[in-house]
Amino acid sequence: MDLLSSGIIIFFLPAALILYYGAGHFINRTAQKMILCTVSLLFYLFFGYIPFLIMFAEALADRYLSVKLSEKKSKALLAFAISLNVLVLLLFKYLNFFAGNVSLLAGKAFTPFDLIMPVGISYITFSQIAYLVDSYRGETKNVSFIDYMIFVFFFPKIMLGPICLHEDIIPALNDKKRFKINPENMGIGLMQFTTGMAKKLLIVPHLSSSADFGFAYIPNLTSADAWFFAIVYMLQIYLDFSGYCDIACGIAKLFNIDLPMNFDSPYKMISVSDYWARWHLTLTRFLRKYIYFPLGGNRKGKFRTYVNVMIIFLISGFWHGANWTYIFWGGLHGLCMVFEKMFKKELEKIPTLIRWIVTAPVIALLWVFFRCETIGEAFEYIRKMFSFNSILPSPVFCASLDFNDVPFIQQHLNIAMPLFVAAVYAGCVFIPNISRRKYKANTFNLIVTIVLFALSFICISDVTPFIYFKF
């Protein structure tokens, strides 16, 4: 079950909202929090009792350790607490990766361990580490147990983030203005939720089928096809992940909780640095606040700055998954960031349009390493990109976007498919992020929301898993 199952939309979410606001109206705020906590724990339990018990036990341990850290600052205890969380993450997410590489070096065959990876473990772990550090800094002294459990297991963000800090959720739980139904927040929440549904259900399936086909077809790709498939994947992963975050933020808004924005129109980027100021903002915030700054940031000279940048980007890559391709992807982004820091003054003299034109294909190229199964496969794909044996996409690419149910498009594939990709890309660049748009309660927005919701809901049975589920 996920946030886009019909059961969630028809039964779970409406029931949760009725119980939540009903408890607040007829009982008290404590009962309201208890409802939200219970609903969130029940939601996580849907993924299996073993993953639930693992993460629940870790949350209890972190709660105990955070209280101790609030009472008495101890670097040794903080190091132990962080190590415990990292160890759990390494065990369930990376054990097979390390064991496989050790076996490879030893020249022995390796049979992967049959491990259960709890849903959202990467997001929960980073949030928990942040909470422990904040407790050490004395910032969580007045957090109640129920507030803490909601912070950890708040169901809209539990699977794919955004990566929340305690100040993103806990203050809202104790703000009297947020205890009752807020019609404006309901409207904003439904618009955000519907926007995320539309991205995931109306656009992403076409991009997904195309990207899957292209990256399985590498030996026969033309240069134009390779670039088009890379761009398609670039659009797919953004719309898929940002779509989930829109859904999560929309649901949270229904409960009068404002989750942090995770994407800020990243494909408007005019540099790799600008891209990371717009992409996966909560991951960037965590890495900057809890790793980059403690390492010294840019306060200890240029060389140390460059080393620190490389460290956080290698961690970012490794956080995404147990594969050398992710580490390589993170390292390449780190190298680009270092290059931009070294030549910042010179690069700023280049016109903005040219910087965007240059940065866009660089980001598309780097996504190839993220998408491919091996580094060798990624380099083979990039070799195809630069073979320059064609300038127009082939019929194979055009057919891969799966518009079989639209006869007009099927009759004009060579024109319709490149235009479709260009239109989606233009939308990602020029349409403001939903979190940036000011809500207006009017008939037009109501009609658009209803139509998009209806069209999206019809497609729920065909939904594919969110890309970031495996990260």
Coordinates of C-alpha atoms in Angstrom, one line a residue:
M1 CA 0.0 0.0 0.0
D2 CA 1.2 3.5 -0.7
L3 CA -0.2 7.0 -0.8
L4 CA -1.6 6.4 -4.3
S5 CA -3.6 3.3 -3.6
S6 CA -7.4 3.6 -4.1
G7 CA -7.9 2.3 -0.5
I8 CA -5.9 5.2 0.9
I9 CA -7.8 7.8 -1.1
I10 CA -11.3 6.4 -0.6
F11 CA -11.1 5.0 3.0
F12 CA -7.9 5.6 5.0
L13 CA -7.3 9.3 4.4
P14 CA -10.9 10.4 4.8
A15 CA -11.3 8.3 8.0
A16 CA -8.0 9.6 9.4
L17 CA -9.2 13.2 8.8
I18 CA -12.6 12.6 10.4
L19 CA -11.2 10.9 13.4
Y20 CA -8.4 13.6 13.8
Y21 CA -10.7 16.6 13.7
G22 CA -13.5 14.8 15.5
A23 CA -11.2 14.0 18.4
G24 CA -10.1 17.6 18.5
H25 CA -13.6 18.9 18.5
F26 CA -15.3 16.5 20.9
I27 CA -12.4 15.5 23.2
N28 CA -9.1 17.5 23.3
R29 CA -5.8 18.1 21.6
T30 CA -4.1 15.2 23.3
A31 CA -6.7 12.8 21.8
Q32 CA -6.2 14.4 18.5
K33 CA -2.5 13.8 18.6
M34 CA -3.1 10.2 19.7
I35 CA -5.3 9.7 16.7
L36 CA -2.6 11.0 14.3
C37 CA 0.1 8.9 16.0
T38 CA -2.1 5.8 15.8
V39 CA -3.0 6.4 12.2
S40 CA 0.6 6.9 11.3
L41 CA 1.8 3.7 13.1
L42 CA -1.1 1.7 11.5
F43 CA -0.1 3.0 8.0
Y44 CA 3.5 1.8 8.6
L45 CA 2.2 -1.5 9.9
F46 CA 0.6 -2.1 6.5
F47 CA 4.1 -2.7 5.1
G48 CA 4.6 -5.7 7.4
Y49 CA 5.0 -6.2 11.1
I50 CA 8.7 -7.1 10.9
P51 CA 9.7 -3.7 9.3
F52 CA 7.3 -2.0 11.7
L53 CA 8.9 -3.7 14.8
I54 CA 12.4 -2.8 13.5
M55 CA 11.7 0.9 13.0
F56 CA 9.5 1.1 16.1
A57 CA 12.3 -0.3 18.2
E58 CA 14.8 2.0 16.7
A59 CA 12.5 5.0 17.4
L60 CA 12.2 4.0 21.0
A61 CA 15.9 3.7 21.4
D62 CA 16.5 7.0 19.8
R63 CA 13.8 8.6 22.0
Y64 CA 15.7 7.3 25.1
L65 CA 19.0 8.5 23.8
S66 CA 17.7 11.9 22.8
V67 CA 16.3 12.5 26.3
K68 CA 19.7 11.6 27.8
L69 CA 21.5 13.9 25.3
S70 CA 19.1 16.7 26.3
E71 CA 19.8 16.2 30.0
K72 CA 23.6 16.0 29.6
K73 CA 25.7 16.8 26.6
S74 CA 28.0 13.9 25.9
K75 CA 29.9 13.6 22.6
A76 CA 30.5 9.9 23.4
L77 CA 26.8 9.3 23.8
L78 CA 26.0 11.3 20.6
A79 CA 28.6 9.3 18.7
F80 CA 27.1 6.0 20.0
A81 CA 23.6 7.1 19.1
I82 CA 24.5 8.2 15.6
S83 CA 26.6 5.0 15.1
L84 CA 23.6 2.9 16.2
N85 CA 21.4 4.5 13.5
V86 CA 24.1 4.2 10.8
L87 CA 24.6 0.5 11.8
V88 CA 20.9 -0.3 11.3
L89 CA 21.0 1.4 7.9
L90 CA 24.1 -0.4 6.9
L91 CA 22.8 -3.7 8.0
F92 CA 19.5 -3.6 6.1
K93 CA 20.4 -1.6 3.1
Y94 CA 24.1 -2.1 2.5
L95 CA 25.1 -5.5 3.9
N96 CA 24.8 -7.3 0.6
F97 CA 26.7 -4.5 -1.2
F98 CA 29.7 -4.7 1.2
A99 CA 29.6 -8.5 1.3
G100 CA 29.3 -8.8 -2.4
N101 CA 32.4 -6.6 -3.0
V102 CA 34.4 -8.4 -0.4
S103 CA 33.5 -11.7 -2.1
L104 CA 34.5 -10.3 -5.5
L105 CA 37.9 -9.2 -4.2
A106 CA 38.4 -12.6 -2.7
G107 CA 37.4 -14.3 -5.9
K108 CA 34.5 -16.2 -4.3
A109 CA 30.9 -16.6 -5.3
F110 CA 28.4 -14.6 -3.3
T111 CA 24.8 -15.4 -2.5
P112 CA 22.9 -12.3 -1.3
F113 CA 21.4 -12.4 2.2
D114 CA 17.6 -12.4 2.2
L115 CA 17.1 -9.2 4.1
I116 CA 14.0 -7.1 4.7
M117 CA 14.6 -3.4 4.1
P118 CA 12.1 -1.4 6.1
V119 CA 10.2 1.1 4.0
G120 CA 11.6 4.7 4.2
I121 CA 14.7 3.6 6.3
S122 CA 17.0 6.1 4.6
Y123 CA 14.6 9.0 5.3
I124 CA 13.8 7.9 8.8
T125 CA 17.5 7.4 9.6
F126 CA 18.6 10.9 8.5
S127 CA 15.7 12.5 10.4
Q128 CA 16.6 10.5 13.5
I129 CA 20.3 11.5 13.3
A130 CA 19.3 15.2 12.9
Y131 CA 17.0 14.8 15.9
L132 CA 19.8 13.3 18.0
V133 CA 22.2 16.1 17.1
D134 CA 19.5 18.7 17.9
S135 CA 18.9 17.0 21.2
Y136 CA 22.6 17.3 22.0
R137 CA 22.4 21.0 21.1
G138 CA 19.5 21.4 23.6
E139 CA 16.8 22.1 21.0
T140 CA 14.4 19.3 21.9
K141 CA 14.0 19.5 25.7
N142 CA 10.2 20.1 25.7
V143 CA 9.3 17.5 23.1
S144 CA 6.7 15.1 24.4
F145 CA 6.7 11.4 23.5
I146 CA 3.6 11.6 21.4
D147 CA 5.0 14.6 19.5
Y148 CA 8.2 12.7 18.9
M149 CA 6.4 9.6 17.6
I150 CA 4.4 11.7 15.2
F151 CA 7.6 13.4 14.0
V152 CA 9.1 10.0 13.2
F153 CA 6.1 8.2 11.7
F154 CA 3.9 10.9 10.3
F155 CA 2.4 8.8 7.5
P156 CA 2.5 11.2 4.5
K157 CA 6.3 11.5 4.5
I158 CA 7.3 8.1 6.0
M159 CA 8.1 6.4 2.6
L160 CA 9.9 9.0 0.5
G161 CA 10.3 12.0 2.6
P162 CA 10.8 14.9 2.5
I163 CA 13.6 14.5 5.1
C164 CA 12.1 16.4 8.0
L165 CA 13.7 18.1 11.0
H166 CA 11.8 18.4 14.3
E167 CA 11.1 22.1 13.7
D168 CA 9.2 21.1 10.5
I169 CA 6.5 19.2 12.3
I170 CA 6.5 19.5 16.1
P171 CA 5.8 23.2 16.5
A172 CA 2.7 22.8 14.3
L173 CA 1.4 20.0 16.6
N174 CA 1.3 22.6 19.4
D175 CA 0.0 25.6 17.5
K176 CA -3.6 26.3 18.6
K177 CA -4.3 27.9 15.3
R178 CA -3.8 24.5 13.6
F179 CA -6.1 22.4 15.8
K180 CA -9.3 23.0 13.8
I181 CA -10.2 22.5 10.1
N182 CA -8.8 25.3 8.0
P183 CA -10.7 25.7 4.7
E184 CA -7.8 27.4 3.0
N185 CA -5.4 24.7 4.0
M186 CA -7.9 22.1 2.8
G187 CA -8.0 23.8 -0.6
I188 CA -4.2 24.1 -0.9
G189 CA -3.8 20.5 0.3
L190 CA -6.2 19.1 -2.3
M191 CA -4.5 21.1 -5.1
Q192 CA -1.1 19.9 -4.1
F193 CA -2.3 16.3 -3.7
T194 CA -4.0 16.4 -7.1
T195 CA -1.0 18.0 -8.8
G196 CA 1.2 15.1 -7.5
M197 CA -1.4 12.6 -8.7
A198 CA -1.4 14.2 -12.1
K199 CA 2.3 14.1 -12.4
K200 CA 2.6 10.5 -11.3
L201 CA -0.5 9.0 -13.1
L202 CA -1.0 11.1 -16.2
I203 CA 2.6 11.9 -17.3
V204 CA 5.1 9.6 -15.7
P205 CA 3.8 6.3 -17.1
H206 CA 4.6 7.4 -20.6
L207 CA 8.0 8.6 -19.6
S208 CA 8.7 5.4 -17.6
S209 CA 7.9 3.0 -20.4
S210 CA 10.1 5.0 -22.7
A211 CA 13.1 5.2 -20.3
D212 CA 12.8 1.5 -19.4
F213 CA 12.9 0.6 -23.1
G214 CA 15.8 2.9 -24.0
F215 CA 18.1 1.8 -21.2
A216 CA 17.4 -1.8 -22.1
Y217 CA 18.2 -1.1 -25.8
I218 CA 21.6 0.5 -25.4
P219 CA 23.6 -1.5 -28.1
N220 CA 21.2 -0.4 -30.8
L221 CA 20.7 3.3 -29.8
T222 CA 21.4 6.1 -32.2
S223 CA 23.0 9.3 -30.9
A224 CA 19.6 11.2 -31.0
D225 CA 17.8 8.3 -29.3
A226 CA 20.4 8.2 -26.5
W227 CA 20.0 11.9 -25.8
F228 CA 16.2 11.7 -26.0
F229 CA 16.0 8.6 -23.6
A230 CA 18.4 10.4 -21.2
I231 CA 16.2 13.5 -21.2
V232 CA 13.1 11.3 -20.8
Y233 CA 14.6 9.7 -17.7
M234 CA 15.6 13.1 -16.4
L235 CA 12.0 14.2 -16.7
Q236 CA 10.7 10.9 -15.3
I237 CA 12.7 10.9 -12.1
Y238 CA 11.9 14.5 -11.4
L239 CA 8.1 14.3 -12.0
D240 CA 7.9 10.9 -10.2
F241 CA 9.8 12.1 -7.0
S242 CA 8.4 15.6 -6.9
G243 CA 4.9 14.1 -7.6
Y244 CA 5.3 12.0 -4.4
C245 CA 6.4 15.1 -2.5
D246 CA 3.5 17.1 -3.7
I247 CA 1.2 14.3 -2.6
A248 CA 2.9 14.1 0.8
C249 CA 2.8 17.9 1.3
G250 CA -0.8 18.0 0.2
I251 CA -1.9 15.4 2.7
A252 CA 0.1 17.0 5.5
K253 CA -1.6 20.4 4.6
L254 CA -5.0 18.7 5.2
F255 CA -3.8 18.2 8.8
N256 CA -2.5 21.8 9.0
I257 CA 1.1 20.7 8.9
D258 CA 3.5 22.3 6.4
L259 CA 6.1 19.9 5.2
P260 CA 9.2 21.6 3.7
M261 CA 9.4 22.1 0.0
N262 CA 11.7 19.4 -1.6
F263 CA 11.9 20.7 -5.2
D264 CA 12.1 24.3 -6.5
S265 CA 11.9 23.9 -10.3
P266 CA 15.4 22.3 -10.5
Y267 CA 15.5 22.3 -14.3
K268 CA 15.7 26.0 -14.4
M269 CA 19.3 25.5 -13.2
I270 CA 22.0 27.6 -14.7
S271 CA 24.8 25.6 -13.0
V272 CA 25.2 22.4 -11.1
S273 CA 25.4 24.5 -7.9
D274 CA 22.1 26.1 -8.8
Y275 CA 20.7 22.6 -9.5
W276 CA 21.5 21.4 -6.0
A277 CA 19.9 24.6 -4.6
R278 CA 16.7 23.4 -6.2
W279 CA 16.8 19.6 -6.2
H280 CA 16.0 17.4 -3.2
L281 CA 16.2 20.4 -0.9
T282 CA 15.7 18.5 2.4
L283 CA 18.6 16.1 1.6
T284 CA 20.8 19.1 0.7
R285 CA 19.8 20.8 3.9
F286 CA 20.6 17.7 6.0
L287 CA 24.0 17.2 4.4
R288 CA 24.9 20.9 4.7
K289 CA 23.7 21.3 8.3
Y290 CA 24.8 18.0 9.8
I291 CA 27.9 17.0 7.8
Y292 CA 29.3 19.9 5.7
F293 CA 29.2 22.6 8.4
P294 CA 30.6 20.2 11.2
L295 CA 33.4 19.3 8.8
G296 CA 34.3 23.0 8.6
G297 CA 32.3 24.0 5.6
N298 CA 34.2 26.7 3.7
R299 CA 35.9 28.1 6.8
K300 CA 39.2 26.3 6.6
G301 CA 40.6 27.2 3.3
K302 CA 39.9 26.3 -0.3
F303 CA 41.4 22.8 -0.3
R304 CA 39.4 21.7 2.8
T305 CA 36.3 23.3 1.2
Y306 CA 36.8 21.1 -1.9
V307 CA 37.4 18.0 0.2
N308 CA 34.2 18.7 2.2
V309 CA 32.2 19.2 -0.9
M310 CA 33.4 15.8 -2.3
I311 CA 32.6 14.1 1.0
I312 CA 29.0 15.2 1.1
F313 CA 28.4 14.4 -2.5
L314 CA 29.9 10.9 -2.1
I315 CA 27.6 10.4 0.9
S316 CA 24.7 11.7 -1.1
G317 CA 25.4 9.2 -3.9
F318 CA 25.9 6.3 -1.4
W319 CA 22.7 7.3 0.5
H320 CA 20.7 6.7 -2.7
G321 CA 21.6 3.1 -3.1
A322 CA 24.0 0.2 -2.7
N323 CA 25.6 0.4 -6.1
W324 CA 28.9 1.9 -7.3
T325 CA 26.9 3.8 -10.0
Y326 CA 25.3 6.0 -7.3
I327 CA 28.6 6.7 -5.7
F328 CA 30.1 7.5 -9.0
W329 CA 27.1 9.8 -9.8
G330 CA 27.6 11.6 -6.5
G331 CA 31.3 11.9 -7.1
L332 CA 30.8 13.5 -10.5
H333 CA 28.4 16.0 -9.1
G334 CA 31.0 16.8 -6.4
L335 CA 33.6 17.3 -9.1
C336 CA 31.3 19.7 -10.9
M337 CA 30.6 21.6 -7.8
V338 CA 34.4 21.9 -7.0
F339 CA 35.0 23.1 -10.6
E340 CA 32.3 25.8 -10.3
K341 CA 33.8 27.0 -7.0
M342 CA 37.3 27.2 -8.5
F343 CA 36.1 29.2 -11.5
K344 CA 33.1 31.0 -9.9
K345 CA 34.0 34.5 -11.0
E346 CA 34.7 33.5 -14.6
L347 CA 31.5 31.4 -14.9
E348 CA 29.3 34.2 -13.6
K349 CA 30.4 36.4 -16.5
I350 CA 28.7 33.9 -19.0
P351 CA 25.2 34.9 -20.0
T352 CA 22.4 33.1 -18.1
L353 CA 20.8 31.6 -21.2
I354 CA 24.1 30.0 -22.2
R355 CA 24.8 28.7 -18.7
W356 CA 21.3 27.0 -18.8
I357 CA 21.9 25.6 -22.3
V358 CA 25.2 24.1 -21.1
T359 CA 24.0 22.8 -17.7
A360 CA 20.9 21.0 -18.9
P361 CA 22.8 18.4 -21.0
V362 CA 25.4 18.0 -18.3
I363 CA 22.6 17.1 -15.8
A364 CA 21.0 14.7 -18.3
L365 CA 24.4 13.0 -18.9
L366 CA 25.0 12.6 -15.2
W367 CA 21.6 11.0 -14.7
V368 CA 22.8 8.2 -17.0
F369 CA 25.1 6.9 -14.3
F370 CA 22.3 7.0 -11.8
R371 CA 20.0 5.0 -14.1
C372 CA 22.4 2.3 -15.4
E373 CA 23.1 -0.9 -13.5
T374 CA 26.9 -0.7 -13.9
I375 CA 29.5 2.0 -14.5
G376 CA 30.5 0.1 -17.7
E377 CA 27.0 0.2 -19.0
A378 CA 26.8 3.9 -18.3
F379 CA 29.9 4.6 -20.3
E380 CA 28.6 2.5 -23.2
Y381 CA 25.4 4.6 -23.1
I382 CA 27.4 7.8 -23.1
R383 CA 29.5 6.5 -26.0
K384 CA 26.2 6.2 -27.9
M385 CA 25.3 9.7 -27.0
F386 CA 28.4 11.1 -28.6
S387 CA 28.5 8.8 -31.6
F388 CA 26.8 11.6 -33.6
N389 CA 25.3 9.2 -36.1
S390 CA 21.9 10.9 -36.2
I391 CA 20.1 14.1 -35.4
L392 CA 16.5 13.0 -35.3
P393 CA 14.9 10.3 -33.0
S394 CA 14.1 7.0 -34.6
P395 CA 10.6 5.5 -34.9
V396 CA 11.7 3.1 -32.1
F397 CA 12.0 6.0 -29.7
C398 CA 8.7 7.6 -30.8
A399 CA 6.8 4.3 -30.3
S400 CA 8.3 3.7 -26.8
L401 CA 6.3 6.5 -25.2
D402 CA 3.2 4.3 -25.2
F403 CA 0.3 6.3 -26.5
N404 CA -1.4 3.3 -28.1
D405 CA -4.8 4.5 -26.8
V406 CA -4.6 7.8 -28.7
P407 CA -5.1 7.1 -32.5
F408 CA -4.2 10.7 -33.6
I409 CA -0.8 10.6 -31.8
Q410 CA -0.1 7.1 -33.1
Q411 CA -0.6 8.4 -36.7
H412 CA 1.9 11.3 -36.2
L413 CA 4.5 9.7 -33.8
N414 CA 7.6 11.3 -35.4
I415 CA 6.2 14.8 -34.7
A416 CA 4.1 14.2 -31.6
M417 CA 6.6 12.4 -29.5
P418 CA 9.5 15.0 -29.6
L419 CA 6.8 17.7 -29.1
F420 CA 5.5 15.8 -26.1
V421 CA 8.9 15.5 -24.5
A422 CA 9.6 19.2 -25.3
A423 CA 6.3 20.2 -23.8
V424 CA 6.9 18.3 -20.6
Y425 CA 10.4 19.8 -20.3
A426 CA 9.1 23.3 -20.9
G427 CA 6.5 22.7 -18.2
C428 CA 9.2 21.7 -15.8
V429 CA 11.1 24.8 -16.5
F430 CA 8.4 27.5 -16.8
I431 CA 5.5 26.3 -14.6
P432 CA 6.3 27.3 -11.0
N433 CA 6.5 24.7 -8.3
I434 CA 3.1 24.1 -6.7
S435 CA 4.6 25.3 -3.3
R436 CA 5.6 28.6 -4.9
R437 CA 2.1 29.4 -6.3
K438 CA -0.3 31.4 -4.2
Y439 CA -3.6 29.6 -3.6
K440 CA -6.7 31.2 -5.0
A441 CA -10.1 29.9 -4.2
N442 CA -11.9 30.4 -7.5
T443 CA -14.1 28.4 -9.9
F444 CA -11.3 27.8 -12.4
N445 CA -9.0 26.2 -9.8
L446 CA -11.9 24.1 -8.5
I447 CA -12.7 22.8 -12.0
V448 CA -9.1 22.1 -12.9
T449 CA -8.5 20.3 -9.6
I450 CA -11.7 18.2 -10.0
V451 CA -10.9 17.2 -13.6
L452 CA -7.3 16.3 -12.8
F453 CA -8.3 14.3 -9.8
A454 CA -10.9 12.4 -11.7
L455 CA -8.5 11.6 -14.6
S456 CA -5.8 10.6 -12.2
F457 CA -8.0 8.5 -10.0
I458 CA -9.1 6.5 -13.1
C459 CA -5.5 5.6 -13.7
I460 CA -4.7 4.4 -10.2
S461 CA -4.9 0.7 -11.1
D462 CA -2.1 1.1 -13.6
V463 CA 0.3 3.1 -11.2
T464 CA 3.9 1.9 -11.1
P465 CA 6.0 2.1 -7.9
F466 CA 7.7 5.4 -7.2
I467 CA 11.3 5.4 -8.4
Y468 CA 12.7 6.4 -5.1
F469 CA 11.1 3.4 -3.3
K470 CA 14.3 1.5 -4.1
F471 CA 16.5 4.3 -2.7

